[in-house]
Coordinates of C-alpha atoms in Angstrom, one line a residue:
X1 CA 13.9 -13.0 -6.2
X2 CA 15.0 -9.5 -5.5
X3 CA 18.2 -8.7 -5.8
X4 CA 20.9 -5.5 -4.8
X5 CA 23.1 -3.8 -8.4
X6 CA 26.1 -2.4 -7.1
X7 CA 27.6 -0.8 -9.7
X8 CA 31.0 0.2 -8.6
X9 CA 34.7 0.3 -9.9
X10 CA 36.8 0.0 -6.9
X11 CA 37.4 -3.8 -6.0
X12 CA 38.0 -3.4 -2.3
X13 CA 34.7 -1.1 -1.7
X14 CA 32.6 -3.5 -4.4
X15 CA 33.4 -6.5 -2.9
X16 CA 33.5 -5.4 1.1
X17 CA 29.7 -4.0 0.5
X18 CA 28.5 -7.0 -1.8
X19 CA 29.9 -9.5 1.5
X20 CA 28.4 -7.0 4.0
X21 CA 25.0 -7.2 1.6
X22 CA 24.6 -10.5 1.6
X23 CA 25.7 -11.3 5.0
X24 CA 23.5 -9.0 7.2
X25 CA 20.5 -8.9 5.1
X26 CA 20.9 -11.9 3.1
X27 CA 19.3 -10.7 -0.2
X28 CA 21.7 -11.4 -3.3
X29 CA 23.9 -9.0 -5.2
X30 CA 24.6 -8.2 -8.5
X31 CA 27.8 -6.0 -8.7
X32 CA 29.1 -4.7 -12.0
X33 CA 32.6 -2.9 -12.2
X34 CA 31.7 -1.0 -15.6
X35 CA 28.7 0.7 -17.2
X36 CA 28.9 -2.3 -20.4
X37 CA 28.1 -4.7 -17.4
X38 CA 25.4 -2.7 -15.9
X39 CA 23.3 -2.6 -18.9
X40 CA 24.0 -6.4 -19.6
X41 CA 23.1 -7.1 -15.9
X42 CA 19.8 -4.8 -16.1
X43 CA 19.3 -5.9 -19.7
X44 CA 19.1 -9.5 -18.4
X45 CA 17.1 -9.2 -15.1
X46 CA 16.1 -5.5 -14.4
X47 CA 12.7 -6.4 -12.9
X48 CA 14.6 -8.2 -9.8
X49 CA 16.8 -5.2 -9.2
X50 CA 14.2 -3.1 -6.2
X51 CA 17.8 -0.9 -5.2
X52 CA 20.6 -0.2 -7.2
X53 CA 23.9 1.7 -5.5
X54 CA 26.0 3.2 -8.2
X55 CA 29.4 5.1 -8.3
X56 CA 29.0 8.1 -10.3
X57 CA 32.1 8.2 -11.8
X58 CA 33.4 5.0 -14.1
X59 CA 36.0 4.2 -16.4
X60 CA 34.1 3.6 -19.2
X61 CA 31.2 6.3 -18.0
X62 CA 33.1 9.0 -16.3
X63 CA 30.0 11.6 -16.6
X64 CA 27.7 9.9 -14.0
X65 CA 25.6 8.0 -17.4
X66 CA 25.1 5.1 -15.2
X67 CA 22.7 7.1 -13.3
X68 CA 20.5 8.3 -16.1
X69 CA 20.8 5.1 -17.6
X70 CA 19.8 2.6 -14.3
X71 CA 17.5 5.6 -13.6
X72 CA 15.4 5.6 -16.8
X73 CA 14.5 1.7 -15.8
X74 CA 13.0 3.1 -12.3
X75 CA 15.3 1.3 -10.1
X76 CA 15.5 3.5 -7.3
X77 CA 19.1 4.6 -6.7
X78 CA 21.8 5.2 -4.4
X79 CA 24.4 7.4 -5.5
X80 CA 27.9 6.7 -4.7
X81 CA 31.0 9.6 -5.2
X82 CA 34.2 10.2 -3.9
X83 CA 34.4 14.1 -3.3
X84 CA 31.1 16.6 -2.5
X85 CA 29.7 19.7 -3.6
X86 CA 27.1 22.0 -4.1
X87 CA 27.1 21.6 -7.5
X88 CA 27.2 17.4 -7.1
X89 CA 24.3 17.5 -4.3
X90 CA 21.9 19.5 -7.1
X91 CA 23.2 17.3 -9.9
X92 CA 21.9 14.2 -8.0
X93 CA 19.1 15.4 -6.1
X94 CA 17.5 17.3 -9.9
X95 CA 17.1 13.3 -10.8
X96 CA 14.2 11.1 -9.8
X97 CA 14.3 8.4 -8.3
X98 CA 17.0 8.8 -6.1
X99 CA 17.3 7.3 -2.6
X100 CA 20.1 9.2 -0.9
X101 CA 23.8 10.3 -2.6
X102 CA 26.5 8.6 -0.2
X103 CA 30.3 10.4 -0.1
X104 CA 33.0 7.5 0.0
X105 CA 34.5 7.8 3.4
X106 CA 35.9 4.4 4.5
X107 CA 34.1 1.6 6.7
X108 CA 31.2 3.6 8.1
X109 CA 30.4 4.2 4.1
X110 CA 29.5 0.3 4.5
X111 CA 27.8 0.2 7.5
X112 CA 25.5 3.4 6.6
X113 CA 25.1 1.9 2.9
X114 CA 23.9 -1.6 4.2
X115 CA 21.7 0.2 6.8
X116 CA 20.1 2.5 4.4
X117 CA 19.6 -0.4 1.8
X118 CA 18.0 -2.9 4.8
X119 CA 15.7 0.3 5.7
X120 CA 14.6 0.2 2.1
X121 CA 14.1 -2.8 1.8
X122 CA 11.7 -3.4 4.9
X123 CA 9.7 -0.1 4.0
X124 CA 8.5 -2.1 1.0
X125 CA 6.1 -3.4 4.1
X126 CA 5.1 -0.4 5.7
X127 CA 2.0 1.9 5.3
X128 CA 2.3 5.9 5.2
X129 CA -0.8 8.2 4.7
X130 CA -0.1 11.8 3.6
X131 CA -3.0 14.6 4.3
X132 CA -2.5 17.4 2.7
X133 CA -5.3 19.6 0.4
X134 CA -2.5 21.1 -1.8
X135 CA -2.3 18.7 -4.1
X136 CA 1.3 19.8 -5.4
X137 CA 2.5 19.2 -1.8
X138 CA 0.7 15.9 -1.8
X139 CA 2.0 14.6 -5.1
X140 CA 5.5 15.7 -4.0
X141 CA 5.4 13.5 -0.7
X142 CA 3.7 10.6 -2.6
X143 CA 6.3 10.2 -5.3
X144 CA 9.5 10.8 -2.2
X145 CA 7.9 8.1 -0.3
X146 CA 7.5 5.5 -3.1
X147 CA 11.2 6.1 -4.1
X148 CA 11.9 4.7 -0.7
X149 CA 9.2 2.1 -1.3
X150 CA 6.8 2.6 1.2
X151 CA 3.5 1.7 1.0
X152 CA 1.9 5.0 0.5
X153 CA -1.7 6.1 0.7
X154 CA -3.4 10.0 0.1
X155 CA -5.8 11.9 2.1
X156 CA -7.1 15.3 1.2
X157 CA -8.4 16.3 4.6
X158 CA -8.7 15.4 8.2
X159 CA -12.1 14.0 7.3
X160 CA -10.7 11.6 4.4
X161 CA -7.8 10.8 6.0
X162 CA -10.2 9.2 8.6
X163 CA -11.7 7.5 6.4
X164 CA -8.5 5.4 5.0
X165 CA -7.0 4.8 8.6
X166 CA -10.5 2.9 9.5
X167 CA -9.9 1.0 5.6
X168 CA -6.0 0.4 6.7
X169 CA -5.6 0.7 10.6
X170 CA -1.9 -1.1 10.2
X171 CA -0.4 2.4 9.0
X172 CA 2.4 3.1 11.1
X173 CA 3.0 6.7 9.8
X174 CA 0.9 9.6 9.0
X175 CA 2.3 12.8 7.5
X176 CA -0.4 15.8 8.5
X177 CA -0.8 19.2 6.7
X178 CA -2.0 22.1 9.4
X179 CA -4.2 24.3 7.5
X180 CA -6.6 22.2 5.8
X181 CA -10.4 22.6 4.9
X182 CA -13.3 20.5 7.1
X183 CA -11.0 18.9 9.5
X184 CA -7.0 20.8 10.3
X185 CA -4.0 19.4 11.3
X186 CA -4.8 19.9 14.6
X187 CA -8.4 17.9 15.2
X188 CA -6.8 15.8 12.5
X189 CA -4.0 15.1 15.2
X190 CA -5.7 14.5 18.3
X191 CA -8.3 12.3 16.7
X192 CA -5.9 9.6 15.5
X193 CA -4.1 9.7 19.2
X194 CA -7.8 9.0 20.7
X195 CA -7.1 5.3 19.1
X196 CA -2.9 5.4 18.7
X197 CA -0.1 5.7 20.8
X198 CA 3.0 7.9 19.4
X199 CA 4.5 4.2 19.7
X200 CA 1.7 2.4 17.1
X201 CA 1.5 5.6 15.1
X202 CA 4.1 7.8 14.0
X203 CA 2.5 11.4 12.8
X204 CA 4.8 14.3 11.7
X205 CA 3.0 17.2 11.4
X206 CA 3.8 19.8 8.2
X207 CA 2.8 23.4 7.5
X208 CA 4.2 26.3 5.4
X209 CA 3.3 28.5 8.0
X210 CA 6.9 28.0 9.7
X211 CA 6.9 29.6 13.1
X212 CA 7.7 28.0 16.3
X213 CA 4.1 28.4 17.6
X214 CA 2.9 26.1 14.4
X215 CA 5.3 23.4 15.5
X216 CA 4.7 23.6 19.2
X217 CA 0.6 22.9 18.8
X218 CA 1.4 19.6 16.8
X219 CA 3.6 18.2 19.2
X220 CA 1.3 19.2 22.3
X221 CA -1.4 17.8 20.0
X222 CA 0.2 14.5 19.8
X223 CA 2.9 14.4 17.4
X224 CA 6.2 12.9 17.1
X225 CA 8.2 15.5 14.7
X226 CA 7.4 18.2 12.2
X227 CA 8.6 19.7 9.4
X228 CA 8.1 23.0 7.5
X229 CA 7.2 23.8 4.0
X230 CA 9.0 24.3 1.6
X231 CA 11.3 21.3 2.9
X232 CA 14.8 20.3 2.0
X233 CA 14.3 16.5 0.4
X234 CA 17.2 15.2 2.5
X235 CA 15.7 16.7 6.1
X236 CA 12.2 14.8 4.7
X237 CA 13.6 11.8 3.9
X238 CA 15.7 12.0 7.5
X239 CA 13.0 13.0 9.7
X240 CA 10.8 10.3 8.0
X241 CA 13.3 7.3 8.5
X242 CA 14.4 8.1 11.7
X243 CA 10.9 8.2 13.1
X244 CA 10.0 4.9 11.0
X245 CA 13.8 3.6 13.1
X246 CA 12.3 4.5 16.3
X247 CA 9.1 3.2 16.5
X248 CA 10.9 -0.2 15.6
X249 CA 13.2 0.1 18.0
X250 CA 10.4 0.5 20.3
X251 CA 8.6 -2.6 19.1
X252 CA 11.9 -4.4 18.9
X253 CA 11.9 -3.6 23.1
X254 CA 8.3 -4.5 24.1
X255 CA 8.9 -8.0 21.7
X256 CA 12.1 -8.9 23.7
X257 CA 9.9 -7.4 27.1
X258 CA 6.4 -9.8 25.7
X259 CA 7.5 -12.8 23.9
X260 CA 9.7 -16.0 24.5
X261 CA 12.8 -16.0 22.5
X262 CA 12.9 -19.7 22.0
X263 CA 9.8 -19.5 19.9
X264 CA 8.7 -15.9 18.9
X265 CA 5.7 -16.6 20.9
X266 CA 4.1 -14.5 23.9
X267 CA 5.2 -15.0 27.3
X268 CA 3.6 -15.8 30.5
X269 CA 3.7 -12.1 31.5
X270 CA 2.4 -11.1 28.4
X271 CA -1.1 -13.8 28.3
X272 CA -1.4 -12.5 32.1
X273 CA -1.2 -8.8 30.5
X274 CA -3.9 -9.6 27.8
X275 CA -5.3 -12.2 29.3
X276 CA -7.4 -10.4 31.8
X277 CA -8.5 -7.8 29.8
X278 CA -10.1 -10.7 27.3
X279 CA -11.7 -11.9 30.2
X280 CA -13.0 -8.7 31.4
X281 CA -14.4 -7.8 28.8
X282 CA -16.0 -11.2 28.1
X283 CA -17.4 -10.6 31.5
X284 CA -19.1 -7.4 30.8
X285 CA -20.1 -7.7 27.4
X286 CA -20.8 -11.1 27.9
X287 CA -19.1 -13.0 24.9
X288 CA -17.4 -15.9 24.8
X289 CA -14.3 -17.0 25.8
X290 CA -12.0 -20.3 25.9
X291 CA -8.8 -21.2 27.5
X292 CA -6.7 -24.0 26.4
X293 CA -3.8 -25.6 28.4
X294 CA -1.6 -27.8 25.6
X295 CA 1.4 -29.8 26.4
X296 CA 4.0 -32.2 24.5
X297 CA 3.6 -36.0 25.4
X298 CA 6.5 -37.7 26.6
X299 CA 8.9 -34.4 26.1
X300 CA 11.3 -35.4 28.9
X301 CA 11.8 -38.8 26.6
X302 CA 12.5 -36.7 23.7
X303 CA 15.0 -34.6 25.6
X304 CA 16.5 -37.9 27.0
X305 CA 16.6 -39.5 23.5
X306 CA 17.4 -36.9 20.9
X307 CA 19.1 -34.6 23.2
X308 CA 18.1 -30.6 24.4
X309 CA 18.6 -29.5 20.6
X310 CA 16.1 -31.8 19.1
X311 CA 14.3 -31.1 22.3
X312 CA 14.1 -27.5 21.2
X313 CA 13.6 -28.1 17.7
X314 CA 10.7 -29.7 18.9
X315 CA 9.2 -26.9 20.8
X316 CA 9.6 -24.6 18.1
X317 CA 8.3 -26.9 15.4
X318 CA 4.6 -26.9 18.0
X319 CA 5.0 -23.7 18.4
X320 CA 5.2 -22.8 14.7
X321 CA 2.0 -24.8 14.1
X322 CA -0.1 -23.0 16.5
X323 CA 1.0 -19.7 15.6
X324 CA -0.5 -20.6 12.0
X325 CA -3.6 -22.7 13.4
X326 CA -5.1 -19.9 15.4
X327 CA -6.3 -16.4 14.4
X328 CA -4.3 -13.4 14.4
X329 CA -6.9 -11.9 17.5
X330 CA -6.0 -15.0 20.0
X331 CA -2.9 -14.9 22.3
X332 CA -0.9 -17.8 21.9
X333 CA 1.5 -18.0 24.7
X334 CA 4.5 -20.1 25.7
X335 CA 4.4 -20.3 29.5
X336 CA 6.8 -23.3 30.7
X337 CA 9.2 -25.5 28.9
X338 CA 7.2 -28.0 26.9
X339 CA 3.6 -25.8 28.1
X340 CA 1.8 -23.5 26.0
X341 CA -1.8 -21.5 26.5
X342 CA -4.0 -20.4 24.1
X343 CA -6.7 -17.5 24.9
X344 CA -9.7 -16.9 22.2
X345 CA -13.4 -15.2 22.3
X346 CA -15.9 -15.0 19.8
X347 CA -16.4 -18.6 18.8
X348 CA -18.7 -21.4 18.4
X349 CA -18.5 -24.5 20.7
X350 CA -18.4 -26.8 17.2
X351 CA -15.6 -24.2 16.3
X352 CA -13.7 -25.4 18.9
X353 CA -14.4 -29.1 19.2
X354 CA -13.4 -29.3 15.5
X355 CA -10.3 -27.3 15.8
X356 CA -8.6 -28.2 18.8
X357 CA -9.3 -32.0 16.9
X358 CA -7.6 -30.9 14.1
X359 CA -5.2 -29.3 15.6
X360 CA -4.3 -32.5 17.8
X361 CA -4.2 -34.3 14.1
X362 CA -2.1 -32.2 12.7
X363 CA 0.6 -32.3 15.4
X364 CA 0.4 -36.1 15.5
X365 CA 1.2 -35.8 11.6
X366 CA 4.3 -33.3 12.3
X367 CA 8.1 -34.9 12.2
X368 CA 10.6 -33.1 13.0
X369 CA 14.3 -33.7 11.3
X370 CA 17.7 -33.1 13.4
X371 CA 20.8 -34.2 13.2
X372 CA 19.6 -37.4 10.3
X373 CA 17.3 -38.3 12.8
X374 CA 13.6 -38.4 12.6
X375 CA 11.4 -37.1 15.9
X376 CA 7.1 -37.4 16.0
X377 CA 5.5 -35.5 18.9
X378 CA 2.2 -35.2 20.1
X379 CA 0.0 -33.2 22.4
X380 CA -2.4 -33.0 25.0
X381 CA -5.1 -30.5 25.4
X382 CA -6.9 -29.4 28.0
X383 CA -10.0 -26.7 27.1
X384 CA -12.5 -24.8 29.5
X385 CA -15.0 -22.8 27.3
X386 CA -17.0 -21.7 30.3
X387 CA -16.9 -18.2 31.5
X388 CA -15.9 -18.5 35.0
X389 CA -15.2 -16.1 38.4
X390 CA -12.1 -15.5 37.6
X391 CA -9.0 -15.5 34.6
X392 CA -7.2 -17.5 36.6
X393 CA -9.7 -20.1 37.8
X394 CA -10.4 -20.6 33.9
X395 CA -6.9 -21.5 33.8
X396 CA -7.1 -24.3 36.5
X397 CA -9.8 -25.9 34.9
X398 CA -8.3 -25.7 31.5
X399 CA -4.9 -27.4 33.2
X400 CA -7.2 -29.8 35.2
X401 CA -8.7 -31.0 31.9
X402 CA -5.5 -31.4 30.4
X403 CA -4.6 -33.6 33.3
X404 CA -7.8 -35.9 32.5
X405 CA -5.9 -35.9 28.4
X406 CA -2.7 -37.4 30.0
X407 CA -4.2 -39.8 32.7
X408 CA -6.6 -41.6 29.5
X409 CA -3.5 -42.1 27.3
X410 CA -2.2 -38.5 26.0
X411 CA -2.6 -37.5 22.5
X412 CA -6.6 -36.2 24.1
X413 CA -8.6 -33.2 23.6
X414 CA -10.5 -33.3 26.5
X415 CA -12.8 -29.9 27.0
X416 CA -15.4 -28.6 29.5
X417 CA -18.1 -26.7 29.0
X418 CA -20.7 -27.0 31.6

């Protein structure tokens, strides 16, 4: 399991960021108080150690050898001191693998270290391409990146960094060199907003030709933020974070706008959204395409029984087992209180036969646990596979053969595909 070293003298700042650690991010922390328990600490479990914060001044290391030491075992570091300078900013920033130096300045010294830490921590799951032909520059970005644990891929030109977005389209952020050979900045730019947003794609453009004019291009071109060469490390590692906070805040807003917040699941606007488009383009390229209306037997009885709270551990205990039953391409929506639609293409008719079966089985097989209390649940199903006049009219017959599951006995699959 990884874990957080805090390695930190002062018992009221130790033990106010090992609680704030552990209770907004929930990942477990190791604190030490000396540089004797530091090395026992690494000594016994460095490998789970992915962050480390350390105070650079200690009774029993007074010189900052804490750093060097928790350093030389590539745990990437956060450097904690209680007075700044010049001089301390180029001592900490000459070593590598360091995340960010932090200057003790009461309570918003926790909530910026906890931030920075939880930022860290969910980089370790996003993708960043850098495209530059120097490979110097390249290297440099690379190795700044991986300190804050992204997941970092190289492109040496516009053409090649092509290339790896079409091998890894999940990359969220792409850092862009203007003058390169076969394929600029520039080209490189618009070409990746032909297929991204500036809200599914983050791309700071970065050039040692610093003028205004340089800066003003990428950003007409399509993107976000630039920087200029030769960069301070602190302004990278700002720009890059702050774009990476954005673009979740962004997703954070469309999830609360798309998806039902009982369940994580999409919402009725949402399938409408996507729906229609499926079916559109079912229509004109003539593929196939199912609806399915599913609904809990008996859920009123449940509610009446085991109460609303079982009721809703119910529904999100469905709702968990078709998010994993069905690929990541269909829309699985929640659309009423015990009601959920499913919308797939591309499919076989034994496909779906077989899996809405299955799926049926495996519900019957789910029990849910509340309160010492043991709840079973099952479902009806109601599928049209037929590519009709309309989206919604697909609906209607998906719901009217859901109502032929519940009149012979519930616990049905019943689908039409004539």
């Amino acid at each position: 399991m990884l874990e957080v070293l805090i390695v930190e003298d002062s018992t009221a700042l130790g033990g106010a960021i090992k609680q704030a650690i552990e209770t907004t991010i929930k990942i477990p922390v190791t604190w030490c108080q000396s540089y004797a328990e530091a090395q026992d600490a690494i000594k016994n479990k460095g490998s789970n150690f992915f962050i480390a914060l350390l105070d650079i001044n200690l009774p029993d290391a007074p010189q900052g050898e804490v750093i060097d030491f928790v350093l030389s075992k590539k745990i990437p570091s956060i450097i904690f001191t209680g007075e700044f300078s010049d001089d301390a900013r180029d001592f900490i920033w000459s070593k590598k693998n360091v995340v960010d130096y932090v200057v003790k300045e009461g309570i918003y010294t926790i909530y910026y270290v906890v931030g920075l830490i939880h930022r860290i921590y969910k980089n370790r799951n996003i993708k960043v391409m850098v495209v530059d032909d120097s490979k110097f520059s390249r290297v440099l970005m690379v190795n700044l990146l991986k300190v804050h644990q992204y997941i970092v891929f190289e492109a040496v030109d516009g053409v090649d960094a092509l290339k790896v977005l079409k091998e890894n389209p999940d990359i969220q952020l792409s850092i862009v060199d203007y003058n390169m050979p076969n394929m600029d900045g520039f080209e490189l730019t618009k070409e990746i907003r032909k297929k991204y947003v500036k809200d599914e794609m983050i791309i700071i453009g970065i050039s040692a030709h610093g003028n205004n004019i340089v800066s003003a291009k990428f950003i007409k071109n399509g993107a976000n933020d630039y920087i200029n060469k030769p960069f301070v490390i602190e302004e990278f590692y700002c720009r890059v974070t702050q774009n990476i906070d954005t673009i979740e805040y962004i997703q954070t807003i469309k999830d609360y706008s798309n998806k039902d917040f009982l369940t994580g699941l999409y919402n009725r606007r949402y399938l409408f959204d996507v729906g229609l488009k499926l079916f559109a383009n079912a229509q004109r390229k003539n593929l196939s395409i199912l609806i399915a209306m599913i609904d809990i037997d008996h859920f009123k009885k449940i509610n009446d029984t085991f109460g609303h709270d079982s009721g809703d551990e119910v529904i999100k205990a469905v709702s968990s087992i078709l998010q994993n039953f069905f690929r990541k391409s269909d829309v699985v929506a929640r659309i009423g209180g015990e009601e959920f639609c499913i919308v797939a293409t591309n499919f076989s008719y034994d496909y779906v036969k077989k899996n809405f079966n299955d799926l049926r089985k495996t519900m019957e097989e789910m029990a849910v646990y509340k309160d010492g209390k043991t709840i079973y649940a099952t479902i009806s199903i109601g599928v049209c596979t037929m590519l009709q006049s309309s989206f919604e009219n697909m609906i209607k017959i998906a719901d009217d053969m859901l109502y032929i599951s519940k009149e012979e006995g519930r616990n049905r699959v019943t689908i039409f595909n004539e």
